[in-house]
Amino acid sequence: TFEGNGYYRVSVSGQCPVSNATFGVRVYGEDTWFDDLLFSMGAYSRTDPGGYFVMSQVVYRTVLDEDWGEDEIYAVVDVAGAGSSK
């Protein structure tokens, strides 16, 4: 979501099978040869009793515009006790 002055809010949400679990989020830029880690979102947080989570961070546009052509980003969510998911 555009926040103004070149800044964007990147939000990641979902549900995992583990309630009250510690989780963290890493955001990558997808490229042909290798994917670049763009940033990690803040400190670790916890899923709610239903396993739902939401995390967001405001970044400057150049963080998201990391290569030539189209910019595709994706998040990897690491959940303690449940593994990682893209």
mmCIF file of N, CA, C and O in Angstrom:
data_model
loop_
_atom_site.group_PDB
_atom_site.id
_atom_site.type_symbol
_atom_site.label_atom_id
_atom_site.label_comp_id
_atom_site.label_asym_id
_atom_site.label_seq_id
_atom_site.Cartn_x
_atom_site.Cartn_y
_atom_site.Cartn_z
ATOM 1 N N THR A 1 0.849 -1.173 0.000
ATOM 2 C CA THR A 1 0.000 0.000 0.000
ATOM 3 C C THR A 1 0.896 1.237 0.000
ATOM 4 O O THR A 1 1.823 1.320 0.807
ATOM 5 N N PHE A 2 0.592 2.206 -0.899
ATOM 6 C CA PHE A 2 1.380 3.435 -0.966
ATOM 7 C C PHE A 2 1.092 4.292 0.265
ATOM 8 O O PHE A 2 -0.053 4.561 0.599
ATOM 9 N N GLU A 3 2.148 4.728 0.942
ATOM 10 C CA GLU A 3 2.033 5.535 2.151
ATOM 11 C C GLU A 3 2.349 7.009 1.892
ATOM 12 O O GLU A 3 2.134 7.832 2.752
ATOM 13 N N GLY A 4 2.909 7.321 0.703
ATOM 14 C CA GLY A 4 3.279 8.693 0.380
ATOM 15 C C GLY A 4 4.779 8.905 0.430
ATOM 16 O O GLY A 4 5.510 8.168 1.103
ATOM 17 N N ASN A 5 5.252 9.921 -0.286
ATOM 18 C CA ASN A 5 6.668 10.309 -0.306
ATOM 19 C C ASN A 5 7.608 9.158 -0.650
ATOM 20 O O ASN A 5 8.724 9.087 -0.145
ATOM 21 N N GLY A 6 7.164 8.236 -1.496
ATOM 22 C CA GLY A 6 8.017 7.130 -1.914
ATOM 23 C C GLY A 6 8.015 5.934 -0.982
ATOM 24 O O GLY A 6 8.753 4.980 -1.199
ATOM 25 N N TYR A 7 7.204 5.933 0.052
ATOM 26 C CA TYR A 7 7.151 4.829 1.014
ATOM 27 C C TYR A 7 5.944 3.939 0.771
ATOM 28 O O TYR A 7 4.863 4.407 0.396
ATOM 29 N N TYR A 8 6.142 2.634 1.003
ATOM 30 C CA TYR A 8 5.083 1.638 0.850
ATOM 31 C C TYR A 8 4.992 0.778 2.097
ATOM 32 O O TYR A 8 6.014 0.444 2.697
ATOM 33 N N ARG A 9 3.778 0.413 2.476
ATOM 34 C CA ARG A 9 3.567 -0.525 3.584
ATOM 35 C C ARG A 9 3.407 -1.911 2.981
ATOM 36 O O ARG A 9 2.535 -2.146 2.156
ATOM 37 N N VAL A 10 4.267 -2.841 3.393
ATOM 38 C CA VAL A 10 4.196 -4.229 2.967
ATOM 39 C C VAL A 10 3.588 -5.016 4.122
ATOM 40 O O VAL A 10 4.106 -4.984 5.240
ATOM 41 N N SER A 11 2.487 -5.706 3.852
ATOM 42 C CA SER A 11 1.787 -6.480 4.882
ATOM 43 C C SER A 11 1.735 -7.942 4.487
ATOM 44 O O SER A 11 1.514 -8.270 3.314
ATOM 45 N N VAL A 12 1.942 -8.807 5.466
ATOM 46 C CA VAL A 12 1.880 -10.246 5.266
ATOM 47 C C VAL A 12 0.931 -10.801 6.316
ATOM 48 O O VAL A 12 1.072 -10.506 7.502
ATOM 49 N N SER A 13 -0.040 -11.593 5.873
ATOM 50 C CA SER A 13 -0.991 -12.194 6.811
ATOM 51 C C SER A 13 -1.285 -13.618 6.380
ATOM 52 O O SER A 13 -1.078 -13.997 5.228
ATOM 53 N N GLY A 14 -1.765 -14.409 7.308
ATOM 54 C CA GLY A 14 -2.107 -15.793 6.988
ATOM 55 C C GLY A 14 -2.515 -16.552 8.229
ATOM 56 O O GLY A 14 -2.771 -15.964 9.284
ATOM 57 N N GLN A 15 -2.567 -17.863 8.084
ATOM 58 C CA GLN A 15 -2.907 -18.740 9.197
ATOM 59 C C GLN A 15 -2.007 -19.956 9.147
ATOM 60 O O GLN A 15 -1.720 -20.478 8.064
ATOM 61 N N CYS A 16 -1.561 -20.397 10.307
ATOM 62 C CA CYS A 16 -0.760 -21.611 10.392
ATOM 63 C C CYS A 16 -1.447 -22.560 11.369
ATOM 64 O O CYS A 16 -2.349 -22.148 12.109
ATOM 65 N N PRO A 17 -1.047 -23.817 11.402
ATOM 66 C CA PRO A 17 -1.716 -24.796 12.260
ATOM 67 C C PRO A 17 -1.331 -24.721 13.738
ATOM 68 O O PRO A 17 -1.794 -25.539 14.521
ATOM 69 N N VAL A 18 -0.522 -23.746 14.109
ATOM 70 C CA VAL A 18 -0.041 -23.659 15.488
ATOM 71 C C VAL A 18 -0.528 -22.359 16.129
ATOM 72 O O VAL A 18 -0.267 -21.276 15.622
ATOM 73 N N SER A 19 -1.250 -22.461 17.228
ATOM 74 C CA SER A 19 -1.713 -21.254 17.921
ATOM 75 C C SER A 19 -0.646 -20.757 18.885
ATOM 76 O O SER A 19 0.159 -21.526 19.397
ATOM 77 N N ASN A 20 -0.621 -19.452 19.084
ATOM 78 C CA ASN A 20 0.302 -18.805 20.013
ATOM 79 C C ASN A 20 1.766 -19.175 19.743
ATOM 80 O O ASN A 20 2.550 -19.328 20.667
ATOM 81 N N ALA A 21 2.118 -19.342 18.464
ATOM 82 C CA ALA A 21 3.478 -19.711 18.078
ATOM 83 C C ALA A 21 4.277 -18.467 17.706
ATOM 84 O O ALA A 21 3.732 -17.493 17.195
ATOM 85 N N THR A 22 5.562 -18.518 17.937
ATOM 86 C CA THR A 22 6.452 -17.440 17.527
ATOM 87 C C THR A 22 6.669 -17.533 16.022
ATOM 88 O O THR A 22 6.855 -18.620 15.481
ATOM 89 N N PHE A 23 6.634 -16.379 15.332
ATOM 90 C CA PHE A 23 6.869 -16.374 13.891
ATOM 91 C C PHE A 23 7.659 -15.140 13.493
ATOM 92 O O PHE A 23 7.696 -14.144 14.197
ATOM 93 N N GLY A 24 8.287 -15.216 12.332
ATOM 94 C CA GLY A 24 9.019 -14.102 11.744
ATOM 95 C C GLY A 24 8.791 -14.100 10.251
ATOM 96 O O GLY A 24 8.389 -15.106 9.665
ATOM 97 N N VAL A 25 9.046 -12.955 9.607
ATOM 98 C CA VAL A 25 8.788 -12.805 8.175
ATOM 99 C C VAL A 25 10.022 -12.245 7.484
ATOM 100 O O VAL A 25 10.622 -11.280 7.962
ATOM 101 N N ARG A 26 10.386 -12.865 6.354
ATOM 102 C CA ARG A 26 11.448 -12.368 5.488
ATOM 103 C C ARG A 26 10.842 -12.116 4.110
ATOM 104 O O ARG A 26 10.068 -12.933 3.623
ATOM 105 N N VAL A 27 11.202 -10.987 3.489
ATOM 106 C CA VAL A 27 10.671 -10.632 2.172
ATOM 107 C C VAL A 27 11.804 -10.692 1.143
ATOM 108 O O VAL A 27 12.869 -10.117 1.363
ATOM 109 N N TYR A 28 11.542 -11.405 0.040
ATOM 110 C CA TYR A 28 12.535 -11.629 -1.008
ATOM 111 C C TYR A 28 12.076 -11.023 -2.323
ATOM 112 O O TYR A 28 10.881 -10.923 -2.591
ATOM 113 N N GLY A 29 13.046 -10.662 -3.169
ATOM 114 C CA GLY A 29 12.793 -10.278 -4.549
ATOM 115 C C GLY A 29 13.080 -11.477 -5.425
ATOM 116 O O GLY A 29 14.155 -12.069 -5.347
ATOM 117 N N GLU A 30 12.117 -11.870 -6.252
ATOM 118 C CA GLU A 30 12.282 -13.043 -7.103
ATOM 119 C C GLU A 30 13.039 -12.664 -8.371
ATOM 120 O O GLU A 30 12.650 -11.745 -9.086
ATOM 121 N N ASP A 31 14.121 -13.369 -8.640
ATOM 122 C CA ASP A 31 14.952 -13.117 -9.806
ATOM 123 C C ASP A 31 15.209 -14.426 -10.549
ATOM 124 O O ASP A 31 14.997 -15.511 -10.007
ATOM 125 N N THR A 32 15.714 -14.326 -11.763
ATOM 126 C CA THR A 32 15.970 -15.501 -12.592
ATOM 127 C C THR A 32 17.021 -16.418 -11.982
ATOM 128 O O THR A 32 16.828 -17.623 -11.908
ATOM 129 N N TRP A 33 18.148 -15.857 -11.546
ATOM 130 C CA TRP A 33 19.270 -16.684 -11.097
ATOM 131 C C TRP A 33 19.252 -16.963 -9.605
ATOM 132 O O TRP A 33 19.596 -18.048 -9.173
ATOM 133 N N PHE A 34 18.888 -15.992 -8.792
ATOM 134 C CA PHE A 34 18.797 -16.201 -7.343
ATOM 135 C C PHE A 34 17.888 -15.121 -6.767
ATOM 136 O O PHE A 34 17.734 -14.058 -7.345
ATOM 137 N N ASP A 35 17.282 -15.422 -5.656
ATOM 138 C CA ASP A 35 16.367 -14.487 -5.008
ATOM 139 C C ASP A 35 17.108 -13.708 -3.928
ATOM 140 O O ASP A 35 17.853 -14.287 -3.132
ATOM 141 N N ASP A 36 16.891 -12.390 -3.921
ATOM 142 C CA ASP A 36 17.561 -11.502 -2.972
ATOM 143 C C ASP A 36 16.702 -11.297 -1.732
ATOM 144 O O ASP A 36 15.506 -11.014 -1.845
ATOM 145 N N LEU A 37 17.322 -11.411 -0.553
ATOM 146 C CA LEU A 37 16.623 -11.032 0.675
ATOM 147 C C LEU A 37 16.534 -9.513 0.688
ATOM 148 O O LEU A 37 17.554 -8.824 0.681
ATOM 149 N N LEU A 38 15.325 -8.974 0.680
ATOM 150 C CA LEU A 38 15.134 -7.518 0.663
ATOM 151 C C LEU A 38 15.110 -6.951 2.070
ATOM 152 O O LEU A 38 15.735 -5.939 2.349
ATOM 153 N N PHE A 39 14.372 -7.593 2.972
ATOM 154 C CA PHE A 39 14.331 -7.152 4.363
ATOM 155 C C PHE A 39 13.600 -8.187 5.209
ATOM 156 O O PHE A 39 12.887 -9.041 4.700
ATOM 157 N N SER A 40 13.829 -8.111 6.510
ATOM 158 C CA SER A 40 13.084 -8.904 7.488
ATOM 159 C C SER A 40 12.165 -7.955 8.223
ATOM 160 O O SER A 40 12.505 -6.787 8.435
ATOM 161 N N MET A 41 11.014 -8.456 8.594
ATOM 162 C CA MET A 41 10.033 -7.594 9.262
ATOM 163 C C MET A 41 10.202 -7.648 10.770
ATOM 164 O O MET A 41 9.883 -8.667 11.399
ATOM 165 N N GLY A 42 10.723 -6.570 11.322
ATOM 166 C CA GLY A 42 10.790 -6.355 12.759
ATOM 167 C C GLY A 42 11.191 -7.559 13.582
ATOM 168 O O GLY A 42 11.801 -8.494 13.110
ATOM 169 N N ALA A 43 10.793 -7.524 14.827
ATOM 170 C CA ALA A 43 11.074 -8.600 15.770
ATOM 171 C C ALA A 43 10.056 -9.726 15.575
ATOM 172 O O ALA A 43 9.029 -9.548 14.933
ATOM 173 N N TYR A 44 10.359 -10.857 16.124
ATOM 174 C CA TYR A 44 9.415 -11.969 16.082
ATOM 175 C C TYR A 44 8.143 -11.602 16.831
ATOM 176 O O TYR A 44 8.154 -10.810 17.764
ATOM 177 N N SER A 45 7.042 -12.182 16.411
ATOM 178 C CA SER A 45 5.749 -11.954 17.043
ATOM 179 C C SER A 45 5.098 -13.309 17.297
ATOM 180 O O SER A 45 5.714 -14.341 17.065
ATOM 181 N N ARG A 46 3.823 -13.316 17.728
ATOM 182 C CA ARG A 46 3.132 -14.564 18.035
ATOM 183 C C ARG A 46 1.824 -14.651 17.262
ATOM 184 O O ARG A 46 1.162 -13.647 17.047
ATOM 185 N N THR A 47 1.473 -15.878 16.854
ATOM 186 C CA THR A 47 0.177 -16.089 16.221
ATOM 187 C C THR A 47 -0.910 -15.984 17.286
ATOM 188 O O THR A 47 -0.649 -16.163 18.479
ATOM 189 N N ASP A 48 -2.146 -15.702 16.850
ATOM 190 C CA ASP A 48 -3.245 -15.623 17.812
ATOM 191 C C ASP A 48 -3.749 -17.046 18.130
ATOM 192 O O ASP A 48 -3.235 -18.024 17.592
ATOM 193 N N PRO A 49 -4.739 -17.193 19.017
ATOM 194 C CA PRO A 49 -5.213 -18.535 19.386
ATOM 195 C C PRO A 49 -5.701 -19.382 18.204
ATOM 196 O O PRO A 49 -5.680 -20.607 18.263
ATOM 197 N N GLY A 50 -6.125 -18.751 17.118
ATOM 198 C CA GLY A 50 -6.552 -19.490 15.938
ATOM 199 C C GLY A 50 -5.428 -19.758 14.951
ATOM 200 O O GLY A 50 -5.648 -20.326 13.886
ATOM 201 N N GLY A 51 -4.213 -19.318 15.260
ATOM 202 C CA GLY A 51 -3.071 -19.511 14.378
ATOM 203 C C GLY A 51 -2.897 -18.401 13.350
ATOM 204 O O GLY A 51 -2.019 -18.475 12.499
ATOM 205 N N TYR A 52 -3.733 -17.357 13.414
ATOM 206 C CA TYR A 52 -3.641 -16.252 12.447
ATOM 207 C C TYR A 52 -2.505 -15.302 12.814
ATOM 208 O O TYR A 52 -2.181 -15.134 13.993
ATOM 209 N N PHE A 53 -1.939 -14.676 11.782
ATOM 210 C CA PHE A 53 -0.881 -13.706 12.015
ATOM 211 C C PHE A 53 -0.977 -12.574 11.003
ATOM 212 O O PHE A 53 -1.494 -12.745 9.900
ATOM 213 N N VAL A 54 -0.478 -11.417 11.397
ATOM 214 C CA VAL A 54 -0.359 -10.247 10.528
ATOM 215 C C VAL A 54 0.900 -9.509 10.956
ATOM 216 O O VAL A 54 1.142 -9.331 12.152
ATOM 217 N N MET A 55 1.701 -9.100 9.974
ATOM 218 C CA MET A 55 2.874 -8.288 10.264
ATOM 219 C C MET A 55 3.053 -7.329 9.091
ATOM 220 O O MET A 55 2.799 -7.697 7.946
ATOM 221 N N SER A 56 3.469 -6.095 9.369
ATOM 222 C CA SER A 56 3.697 -5.141 8.288
ATOM 223 C C SER A 56 4.885 -4.249 8.616
ATOM 224 O O SER A 56 5.281 -4.124 9.774
ATOM 225 N N GLN A 57 5.421 -3.660 7.553
ATOM 226 C CA GLN A 57 6.566 -2.759 7.697
ATOM 227 C C GLN A 57 6.522 -1.748 6.566
ATOM 228 O O GLN A 57 6.156 -2.087 5.436
ATOM 229 N N VAL A 58 6.916 -0.520 6.844
ATOM 230 C CA VAL A 58 6.995 0.525 5.840
ATOM 231 C C VAL A 58 8.428 0.583 5.324
ATOM 232 O O VAL A 58 9.373 0.624 6.114
ATOM 233 N N VAL A 59 8.569 0.545 3.981
ATOM 234 C CA VAL A 59 9.891 0.589 3.346
ATOM 235 C C VAL A 59 9.875 1.607 2.213
ATOM 236 O O VAL A 59 8.829 1.910 1.647
ATOM 237 N N TYR A 60 11.043 2.100 1.866
ATOM 238 C CA TYR A 60 11.166 3.043 0.752
ATOM 239 C C TYR A 60 11.107 2.277 -0.563
ATOM 240 O O TYR A 60 11.519 1.117 -0.642
ATOM 241 N N ARG A 61 10.632 2.916 -1.617
ATOM 242 C CA ARG A 61 10.389 2.247 -2.905
ATOM 243 C C ARG A 61 11.611 1.550 -3.478
ATOM 244 O O ARG A 61 11.491 0.517 -4.133
ATOM 245 N N THR A 62 12.812 2.067 -3.251
ATOM 246 C CA THR A 62 14.006 1.432 -3.811
ATOM 247 C C THR A 62 14.273 0.065 -3.190
ATOM 248 O O THR A 62 14.940 -0.763 -3.804
ATOM 249 N N VAL A 63 13.767 -0.176 -1.991
ATOM 250 C CA VAL A 63 13.914 -1.495 -1.370
ATOM 251 C C VAL A 63 13.133 -2.528 -2.184
ATOM 252 O O VAL A 63 13.585 -3.663 -2.376
ATOM 253 N N LEU A 64 11.968 -2.136 -2.696
ATOM 254 C CA LEU A 64 11.123 -3.048 -3.463
ATOM 255 C C LEU A 64 11.517 -3.118 -4.936
ATOM 256 O O LEU A 64 11.239 -4.102 -5.603
ATOM 257 N N ASP A 65 12.180 -2.093 -5.445
ATOM 258 C CA ASP A 65 12.573 -2.020 -6.850
ATOM 259 C C ASP A 65 14.032 -2.440 -6.967
ATOM 260 O O ASP A 65 14.914 -1.638 -7.229
ATOM 261 N N GLU A 66 14.297 -3.759 -6.789
ATOM 262 C CA GLU A 66 15.665 -4.223 -6.655
ATOM 263 C C GLU A 66 16.288 -4.766 -7.926
ATOM 264 O O GLU A 66 17.415 -5.205 -7.918
ATOM 265 N N ASP A 67 15.532 -4.778 -9.045
ATOM 266 C CA ASP A 67 16.136 -5.274 -10.273
ATOM 267 C C ASP A 67 15.511 -4.604 -11.497
ATOM 268 O O ASP A 67 14.601 -3.798 -11.374
ATOM 269 N N TRP A 68 16.002 -4.969 -12.683
ATOM 270 C CA TRP A 68 15.455 -4.439 -13.929
ATOM 271 C C TRP A 68 14.146 -5.149 -14.240
ATOM 272 O O TRP A 68 13.953 -6.297 -13.888
ATOM 273 N N GLY A 69 13.259 -4.454 -14.922
ATOM 274 C CA GLY A 69 12.002 -5.073 -15.349
ATOM 275 C C GLY A 69 10.990 -5.153 -14.222
ATOM 276 O O GLY A 69 10.988 -4.342 -13.303
ATOM 277 N N GLU A 70 10.142 -6.166 -14.308
ATOM 278 C CA GLU A 70 9.080 -6.347 -13.310
ATOM 279 C C GLU A 70 9.678 -6.726 -11.965
ATOM 280 O O GLU A 70 10.672 -7.446 -11.898
ATOM 281 N N ASP A 71 9.053 -6.261 -10.909
ATOM 282 C CA ASP A 71 9.515 -6.590 -9.563
ATOM 283 C C ASP A 71 8.486 -7.484 -8.887
ATOM 284 O O ASP A 71 7.370 -7.068 -8.620
ATOM 285 N N GLU A 72 8.895 -8.720 -8.646
ATOM 286 C CA GLU A 72 8.043 -9.664 -7.945
ATOM 287 C C GLU A 72 8.657 -9.906 -6.574
ATOM 288 O O GLU A 72 9.841 -10.192 -6.474
ATOM 289 N N ILE A 73 7.849 -9.772 -5.553
ATOM 290 C CA ILE A 73 8.336 -10.045 -4.207
ATOM 291 C C ILE A 73 7.475 -11.141 -3.599
ATOM 292 O O ILE A 73 6.336 -11.370 -4.007
ATOM 293 N N TYR A 74 8.056 -11.839 -2.633
ATOM 294 C CA TYR A 74 7.300 -12.837 -1.885
ATOM 295 C C TYR A 74 7.833 -12.875 -0.464
ATOM 296 O O TYR A 74 8.941 -12.420 -0.179
ATOM 297 N N ALA A 75 7.021 -13.398 0.420
ATOM 298 C CA ALA A 75 7.392 -13.490 1.830
ATOM 299 C C ALA A 75 7.577 -14.942 2.229
ATOM 300 O O ALA A 75 6.871 -15.825 1.746
ATOM 301 N N VAL A 76 8.532 -15.173 3.104
ATOM 302 C CA VAL A 76 8.714 -16.471 3.741
ATOM 303 C C VAL A 76 8.392 -16.267 5.211
ATOM 304 O O VAL A 76 8.973 -15.400 5.868
ATOM 305 N N VAL A 77 7.443 -17.051 5.709
ATOM 306 C CA VAL A 77 7.027 -16.960 7.107
ATOM 307 C C VAL A 77 7.607 -18.160 7.836
ATOM 308 O O VAL A 77 7.369 -19.313 7.444
ATOM 309 N N ASP A 78 8.403 -17.927 8.868
ATOM 310 C CA ASP A 78 8.991 -18.970 9.685
ATOM 311 C C ASP A 78 8.192 -19.063 10.974
ATOM 312 O O ASP A 78 8.117 -18.085 11.732
ATOM 313 N N VAL A 79 7.593 -20.234 11.238
ATOM 314 C CA VAL A 79 6.786 -20.437 12.439
ATOM 315 C C VAL A 79 7.451 -21.504 13.292
ATOM 316 O O VAL A 79 7.675 -22.622 12.828
ATOM 317 N N ALA A 80 7.765 -21.148 14.541
ATOM 318 C CA ALA A 80 8.396 -22.097 15.455
ATOM 319 C C ALA A 80 7.463 -23.298 15.644
ATOM 320 O O ALA A 80 6.288 -23.150 15.941
ATOM 321 N N GLY A 81 7.990 -24.487 15.395
ATOM 322 C CA GLY A 81 7.217 -25.707 15.571
ATOM 323 C C GLY A 81 6.405 -26.105 14.350
ATOM 324 O O GLY A 81 5.773 -27.159 14.336
ATOM 325 N N ALA A 82 6.394 -25.264 13.300
ATOM 326 C CA ALA A 82 5.603 -25.591 12.104
ATOM 327 C C ALA A 82 6.407 -25.440 10.827
ATOM 328 O O ALA A 82 5.901 -25.733 9.754
ATOM 329 N N GLY A 83 7.637 -24.937 10.881
ATOM 330 C CA GLY A 83 8.468 -24.787 9.695
ATOM 331 C C GLY A 83 8.288 -23.453 8.988
ATOM 332 O O GLY A 83 7.845 -22.476 9.577
ATOM 333 N N SER A 84 8.631 -23.451 7.694
ATOM 334 C CA SER A 84 8.586 -22.231 6.874
ATOM 335 C C SER A 84 7.602 -22.423 5.727
ATOM 336 O O SER A 84 7.430 -23.531 5.237
ATOM 337 N N SER A 85 7.034 -21.327 5.276
ATOM 338 C CA SER A 85 6.132 -21.370 4.134
ATOM 339 C C SER A 85 6.298 -20.116 3.302
ATOM 340 O O SER A 85 6.485 -19.033 3.833
ATOM 341 N N LYS A 86 6.235 -20.279 1.999
ATOM 342 C CA LYS A 86 6.393 -19.181 1.055
ATOM 343 C C LYS A 86 5.029 -18.753 0.571
ATOM 344 O O LYS A 86 4.132 -19.525 0.386
#
